[in-house]
Tab-separated table of C-alpha atoms in Angstrom:
chain	number	residue	atom	x	y	z
V	1	MET	CA	-21.667	-6.166	3.544
V	2	PRO	CA	-18.361	-6.646	1.684
V	3	LEU	CA	-15.411	-4.637	2.960
V	4	TYR	CA	-13.527	-3.097	0.042
V	5	ILE	CA	-10.749	-0.618	0.828
V	6	LEU	CA	-9.258	1.803	-1.704
V	7	SER	CA	-5.647	2.872	-1.219
V	8	PHE	CA	-2.863	4.622	-3.120
V	9	ASP	CA	0.892	4.466	-2.558
V	10	ILE	CA	2.151	7.976	-3.246
V	11	GLU	CA	5.566	7.629	-4.827
V	12	ASP	CA	7.166	8.695	-8.107
V	13	TRP	CA	7.872	6.603	-11.193
V	14	PHE	CA	11.493	6.033	-10.151
V	15	HIS	CA	10.644	4.598	-6.728
V	16	ILE	CA	10.903	1.071	-8.069
V	17	PHE	CA	12.931	-1.992	-7.153
V	18	HIS	CA	15.524	-1.789	-9.899
V	19	PRO	CA	19.286	-1.365	-9.378
V	20	ALA	CA	19.349	1.764	-11.530
V	21	TYR	CA	16.910	3.623	-9.263
V	22	GLU	CA	16.551	1.837	-5.937
V	23	ASN	CA	17.735	3.685	-2.809
V	24	ASN	CA	19.339	6.459	-4.849
V	25	PRO	CA	17.969	9.817	-3.632
V	26	GLU	CA	20.845	11.714	-5.247
V	27	LEU	CA	19.705	10.410	-8.636
V	28	TRP	CA	16.030	11.005	-7.842
V	29	GLU	CA	16.711	14.713	-7.396
V	30	LYS	CA	17.961	14.906	-10.987
V	31	LEU	CA	15.008	13.102	-12.570
V	32	SER	CA	11.801	14.624	-13.897
V	33	GLY	CA	9.116	13.788	-11.378
V	34	ARG	CA	5.578	12.864	-12.383
V	35	VAL	CA	4.004	12.290	-8.989
V	36	GLU	CA	2.369	15.724	-8.704
V	37	GLU	CA	0.623	15.514	-12.061
V	38	ASN	CA	-0.374	11.865	-11.705
V	39	THR	CA	-1.634	12.257	-8.138
V	40	GLY	CA	-3.554	15.308	-9.300
V	41	TRP	CA	-5.369	13.069	-11.752
V	42	VAL	CA	-6.108	10.587	-8.958
V	43	LEU	CA	-7.537	13.335	-6.747
V	44	ASP	CA	-9.718	14.678	-9.563
V	45	PHE	CA	-10.914	11.148	-10.285
V	46	LEU	CA	-11.856	10.535	-6.653
V	47	SER	CA	-13.618	13.890	-6.452
V	48	LYS	CA	-15.637	13.084	-9.570
V	49	HIS	CA	-16.809	9.842	-7.983
V	50	HIS	CA	-17.294	11.364	-4.501
V	51	LEU	CA	-14.828	8.874	-3.032
V	52	LYS	CA	-12.346	9.009	-0.173
V	53	ALA	CA	-9.251	6.814	-0.052
V	54	THR	CA	-6.216	6.064	2.102
V	55	PHE	CA	-2.946	7.511	0.780
V	56	PHE	CA	0.216	5.748	1.948
V	57	CYS	CA	2.724	8.536	1.341
V	58	LEU	CA	6.462	8.258	0.827
V	59	GLY	CA	8.401	10.628	3.067
V	60	TRP	CA	10.722	11.644	0.231
V	61	VAL	CA	7.710	12.785	-1.790
V	62	ALA	CA	6.242	14.616	1.204
V	63	GLU	CA	9.492	16.476	1.800
V	64	LYS	CA	9.795	17.497	-1.860
V	65	TYR	CA	6.104	18.202	-2.484
V	66	PRO	CA	4.519	19.220	0.846
V	67	THR	CA	1.709	21.059	-0.934
V	68	LEU	CA	0.663	17.781	-2.564
V	69	ILE	CA	0.285	16.120	0.840
V	70	LYS	CA	-1.615	19.154	2.125
V	71	THR	CA	-4.004	18.856	-0.814
V	72	ILE	CA	-4.581	15.151	-0.179
V	73	HIS	CA	-5.345	15.917	3.462
V	74	ARG	CA	-7.469	18.988	2.711
V	75	GLU	CA	-9.664	17.006	0.343
V	76	GLY	CA	-10.573	14.643	3.165
V	77	HIS	CA	-8.430	11.627	2.377
V	78	GLU	CA	-6.589	9.594	4.987
V	79	VAL	CA	-2.811	10.176	5.083
V	80	ALA	CA	-0.694	7.175	6.110
V	81	ALA	CA	3.023	6.283	5.975
V	82	HIS	CA	4.854	4.335	3.261
V	83	SER	CA	8.451	4.678	4.549
V	84	PHE	CA	10.784	7.568	3.732
V	85	LEU	CA	13.172	6.148	1.125
V	86	HIS	CA	11.192	3.161	-0.198
V	87	ASN	CA	13.565	0.492	1.079
V	88	LYS	CA	12.275	-3.012	1.701
V	89	VAL	CA	12.048	-3.684	5.425
V	90	LYS	CA	14.024	-6.918	5.101
V	91	ASN	CA	16.950	-4.859	3.755
V	92	LEU	CA	17.006	-2.663	6.853
V	93	GLY	CA	18.049	-3.476	10.387
V	94	PRO	CA	16.009	-2.310	13.385
V	95	GLU	CA	17.945	0.951	13.811
V	96	SER	CA	17.648	1.980	10.161
V	97	PHE	CA	13.984	0.971	10.044
V	98	TYR	CA	13.243	3.008	13.160
V	99	ALA	CA	14.984	6.092	11.753
V	100	ASP	CA	13.298	5.795	8.352
V	101	THR	CA	9.825	5.267	9.813
V	102	LYS	CA	10.134	8.002	12.420
V	103	ARG	CA	11.270	10.398	9.704
V	104	VAL	CA	8.263	9.765	7.461
V	105	ILE	CA	5.802	9.928	10.362
V	106	ASN	CA	7.281	13.210	11.574
V	107	ILE	CA	7.081	14.946	8.217
V	108	LEU	CA	3.542	13.742	7.470
V	109	GLU	CA	2.326	14.859	10.893
V	110	GLU	CA	4.071	18.209	10.482
V	111	ILE	CA	2.389	18.791	7.118
V	112	THR	CA	-1.126	17.606	8.016
V	113	GLY	CA	-1.291	18.371	11.726
V	114	ASN	CA	-2.797	14.909	12.225
V	115	LYS	CA	-1.378	11.847	13.932
V	116	VAL	CA	-0.239	9.112	11.527
V	117	ILE	CA	-1.497	5.712	12.696
V	118	SER	CA	-1.285	3.508	9.578
V	119	TYR	CA	1.674	2.095	7.649
V	120	ARG	CA	2.458	0.037	4.554
V	121	ALA	CA	5.910	-1.388	3.863
V	122	PRO	CA	7.343	-0.903	0.358
V	123	GLY	CA	6.890	-4.057	-1.696
V	124	PHE	CA	4.769	-5.684	1.051
V	125	SER	CA	8.158	-6.625	2.496
V	126	MET	CA	7.117	-7.893	5.914
V	127	ASP	CA	7.599	-11.542	6.837
V	128	LYS	CA	8.755	-13.744	9.728
V	129	THR	CA	12.289	-12.337	9.526
V	130	THR	CA	11.007	-8.790	10.099
V	131	HIS	CA	8.678	-9.472	13.026
V	132	TRP	CA	10.788	-7.009	15.056
V	133	ALA	CA	9.515	-4.182	12.838
V	134	PHE	CA	6.022	-4.345	14.307
V	135	GLU	CA	7.227	-3.571	17.810
V	136	ILE	CA	8.989	-0.525	16.366
V	137	LEU	CA	5.838	0.519	14.517
V	138	HIS	CA	3.816	0.161	17.698
V	139	GLY	CA	6.341	2.267	19.603
V	140	LEU	CA	6.014	5.003	16.982
V	141	GLY	CA	2.236	5.112	17.360
V	142	ILE	CA	1.251	2.940	14.393
V	143	GLU	CA	-2.001	1.085	15.069
V	144	ASN	CA	-2.733	-0.366	11.618
V	145	ASP	CA	-0.597	-2.076	9.003
V	146	SER	CA	-1.112	-3.232	5.417
V	147	SER	CA	2.160	-4.988	4.589
V	148	PHE	CA	1.206	-8.663	4.311
V	149	LYS	CA	0.006	-10.778	1.413
V	150	SER	CA	-2.721	-13.225	2.416
V	151	GLY	CA	-2.744	-16.953	1.771
V	152	MET	CA	1.037	-17.203	2.113
V	153	TYR	CA	3.209	-18.480	4.935
V	154	MET	CA	5.761	-15.635	4.801
V	155	GLY	CA	8.049	-17.799	6.921
V	156	PHE	CA	5.385	-18.477	9.569
V	157	PRO	CA	3.975	-21.936	10.434
V	158	LYS	CA	0.488	-20.932	9.275
V	159	LYS	CA	-0.810	-18.938	6.326
V	160	ILE	CA	-1.580	-15.241	6.573
V	161	PRO	CA	-5.401	-14.855	6.898
V	162	ASN	CA	-7.520	-13.651	3.964
V	163	GLU	CA	-9.232	-10.936	5.995
V	164	PRO	CA	-8.353	-8.209	8.509
V	165	PHE	CA	-6.821	-9.670	11.651
V	166	ILE	CA	-4.865	-8.733	14.752
V	167	LEU	CA	-1.100	-9.106	14.861
V	168	LYS	CA	-0.069	-9.948	18.392
V	169	GLY	CA	3.438	-9.306	19.639
V	170	GLU	CA	4.981	-9.331	23.076
V	171	GLY	CA	2.907	-6.790	24.969
V	172	PHE	CA	1.334	-5.100	21.934
V	173	SER	CA	-1.011	-5.658	19.005
V	174	ILE	CA	-1.561	-4.063	15.595
V	175	ARG	CA	-4.522	-4.374	13.248
V	176	GLU	CA	-3.450	-5.912	9.936
V	177	PHE	CA	-5.155	-5.426	6.570
V	178	PRO	CA	-3.563	-7.886	4.116
V	179	THR	CA	-3.693	-7.772	0.346
V	180	ARG	CA	-5.385	-10.887	-0.981
V	181	THR	CA	-3.776	-13.305	-3.426
V	182	PHE	CA	-4.877	-16.213	-5.600
V	183	ASN	CA	-3.064	-19.418	-6.444
V	184	LEU	CA	-1.674	-19.450	-9.972
V	185	LEU	CA	0.106	-22.711	-10.762
V	186	GLY	CA	1.364	-22.980	-7.204
V	187	SER	CA	2.401	-19.333	-6.937
V	188	HIS	CA	0.406	-16.781	-4.942
V	189	GLN	CA	-0.294	-13.670	-7.006
V	190	ILE	CA	-1.914	-10.352	-6.163
V	191	TYR	CA	-4.780	-9.223	-8.402
V	192	SER	CA	-6.294	-6.244	-6.598
V	193	GLY	CA	-4.038	-3.421	-7.696
V	194	SER	CA	-1.118	-1.753	-9.432
V	195	GLY	CA	0.623	-3.755	-12.167
V	196	TYR	CA	-1.588	-6.775	-11.567
V	197	PHE	CA	-4.715	-4.692	-12.099
V	198	ARG	CA	-3.170	-3.380	-15.317
V	199	LEU	CA	-2.088	-6.844	-16.463
V	200	TYR	CA	-5.203	-8.943	-15.851
V	201	PRO	CA	-8.423	-8.478	-17.838
V	202	TYR	CA	-10.851	-6.375	-15.817
V	203	HIS	CA	-13.543	-9.067	-15.886
V	204	PHE	CA	-11.152	-11.367	-13.982
V	205	VAL	CA	-10.533	-8.762	-11.261
V	206	LYS	CA	-14.268	-8.133	-11.043
V	207	LYS	CA	-14.950	-11.857	-10.668
V	208	MET	CA	-12.396	-12.141	-7.848
V	209	PHE	CA	-13.893	-9.188	-5.982
V	210	LYS	CA	-17.434	-10.490	-6.341
V	211	SER	CA	-16.384	-13.779	-4.740
V	212	SER	CA	-14.782	-12.062	-1.734
V	213	ASP	CA	-16.088	-10.262	1.350
V	214	TYR	CA	-12.823	-8.374	1.840
V	215	GLU	CA	-10.350	-6.719	-0.537
V	216	MET	CA	-7.532	-4.204	-0.252
V	217	ALA	CA	-7.213	-2.405	-3.588
V	218	TYR	CA	-3.986	-0.468	-4.032
V	219	PHE	CA	-2.555	1.688	-6.799
V	220	HIS	CA	0.320	4.051	-7.565
V	221	PRO	CA	-0.059	7.353	-9.429
V	222	ARG	CA	2.187	5.933	-12.180
V	223	ASP	CA	-0.356	3.179	-12.851
V	224	PHE	CA	-2.407	5.785	-14.717
V	225	ASP	CA	0.470	7.432	-16.605
V	226	ASN	CA	0.504	6.337	-20.233
V	227	HIS	CA	3.749	8.255	-20.814
V	228	ILE	CA	5.858	6.461	-18.216
V	229	HIS	CA	7.826	4.578	-20.875
V	230	LYS	CA	9.418	7.865	-21.934
V	231	TYR	CA	11.148	8.070	-18.564
V	232	LEU	CA	12.486	4.522	-18.562
V	233	ASN	CA	14.597	4.660	-21.705
V	234	GLY	CA	17.419	2.141	-21.711
V	235	HIS	CA	15.545	-0.315	-19.502
V	236	LEU	CA	13.318	-2.216	-21.935
V	237	LEU	CA	11.959	-4.889	-19.585
V	238	VAL	CA	11.330	-2.382	-16.814
V	239	SER	CA	9.634	-0.061	-19.289
V	240	LEU	CA	7.353	-2.858	-20.470
V	241	ARG	CA	6.518	-3.854	-16.914
V	242	TYR	CA	5.399	-0.393	-15.894
V	243	ARG	CA	3.825	0.543	-19.204
V	244	ILE	CA	1.674	-2.558	-19.697
V	245	GLY	CA	-2.012	-1.785	-19.306
V	246	THR	CA	-1.613	1.954	-18.676
V	247	ASN	CA	-3.584	2.654	-21.858
V	248	ARG	CA	-6.686	1.150	-20.236
V	249	SER	CA	-6.038	1.657	-16.520
V	250	ARG	CA	-8.025	4.893	-16.274
V	251	SER	CA	-11.125	3.441	-17.905
V	252	ASN	CA	-10.787	0.234	-15.873
V	253	ILE	CA	-10.583	1.975	-12.507
V	254	ASP	CA	-13.523	4.131	-13.535
V	255	GLN	CA	-15.551	0.951	-14.036
V	256	PHE	CA	-14.018	-0.543	-10.893
V	257	VAL	CA	-15.339	2.116	-8.534
V	258	THR	CA	-18.710	1.959	-10.276
V	259	ASP	CA	-19.018	-1.794	-9.773
V	260	PHE	CA	-17.906	-1.822	-6.115
V	261	GLU	CA	-18.345	0.337	-3.033
V	262	PHE	CA	-15.013	1.417	-1.567
V	263	ARG	CA	-14.024	3.014	1.726
V	264	THR	CA	-10.940	4.255	3.560
V	265	LEU	CA	-8.895	2.143	5.923
V	266	GLN	CA	-10.112	4.213	8.868
V	267	ASN	CA	-13.734	3.692	7.904
V	268	ALA	CA	-13.114	-0.050	7.558
V	269	ILE	CA	-11.654	-0.118	11.077
V	270	GLU	CA	-14.819	1.444	12.439
V	271	ILE	CA	-17.211	-1.089	10.916
V	272	PHE	CA	-15.204	-4.332	11.045
V	273	ASP	CA	-16.142	-6.839	13.785
V	274	TRP	CA	-12.885	-6.941	15.734
V	275	ASN	CA	-14.432	-9.031	18.510
V	276	ASN	CA	-14.427	-11.988	16.130
V	277	ALA	CA	-11.186	-11.184	14.321
V	278	LYS	CA	-8.414	-13.741	14.057
V	279	ILE	CA	-5.349	-13.179	16.220
V	280	TYR	CA	-2.031	-13.985	14.567
V	281	ASP	CA	0.879	-14.481	16.928
V	282	LEU	CA	4.024	-12.867	15.513
V	283	LEU	CA	6.297	-15.136	17.500
V	284	ASN	CA	4.897	-18.498	16.412
V	285	GLY	CA	2.318	-17.778	13.706
V	286	ASP	CA	-0.647	-19.280	15.573
V	287	ASN	CA	-4.151	-18.310	14.427
V	288	ASN	CA	-6.831	-17.824	17.101
V	289	GLN	CA	-10.178	-16.073	17.357
V	290	ALA	CA	-10.365	-12.857	19.365
V	291	GLY	CA	-13.819	-13.542	20.694
C-alpha cells in the first residue's frame, strides 16, 4: 500500500526567505497576521474530509497564538516542531540551533502537554554541512525528521533515498522522511507541496503520486490565501511567487485528498517496514539496508 503523508508548516505569510522579512521578529509584530484565519480554513477542510495531518509548527506562531496550537492538538492532529524563528539551519551554528530548537519544543510541549518527537527544518535546509544538527535534535528528544530532499547529494557521496530511511550518527539514529523530487533539465525540483503544488498542473502532480509508493505532501496556510498579494505590496516578484496558483489551490487540494489516501507522520511510522529500511550514514553518506 502506498505511503502518503499529509503535513502543514504552520507559519505566517511573512515567514519567507526574503531580506525584507527574514529573521525580523520586531517587524513581524507590526504586520497583520493571517495564520489564524488560514489555518482555520485548513482545519475545517481536514474535518470535512475526516483527515488527520502532521502540523510542523513555528515557535513564534505558537507563542503568539497558543490557542491555535491547542485547537490543532485538540482536533487530533500531530504537533511537530518547525524551529522558533524560521532560520535556515545552515545559517545557524550549533549553539544557536540548540537554543532555537529547544525553545520551540518547550513551548509546543507546554501548550499541548505532549512530547514533541518530530522536526522539519525551514526551507529543507539540512545537508552535509549541518550533520551536527541531528545529534542536537536527538539530544532534545527528536526521533523523526523531514528536512531532506530526495534524489540529491546534499554534499554527501551518495544521493538521499526516495523513501523513509534511518539517519545514523555517532551513537544515535533518527528516522528520516524526505520530500521527493524529480529531475527537470538537470535540476531536482519538488512537486508534492506548497508553491510547487500551486505552480504545476494538478494532473502532473497526480501522475507523479500514482507512480510512487511514498510521498511527503506539505503545505503552508498561505498556500490557500488568495489575498496574500495585498500583504506583499512593493515586492512584485515575491508577490507573484506566493500568489501564483492560490486561486485554484483550494479546489486542487480538495481533489488531491479525494484521489489519494493520506496519513500522519506518526501513523506512517507505525506501518512502515523499518527492518528493511535503508541506513544512511551521516558521516560518510553510505547507504545500507537495516535488515
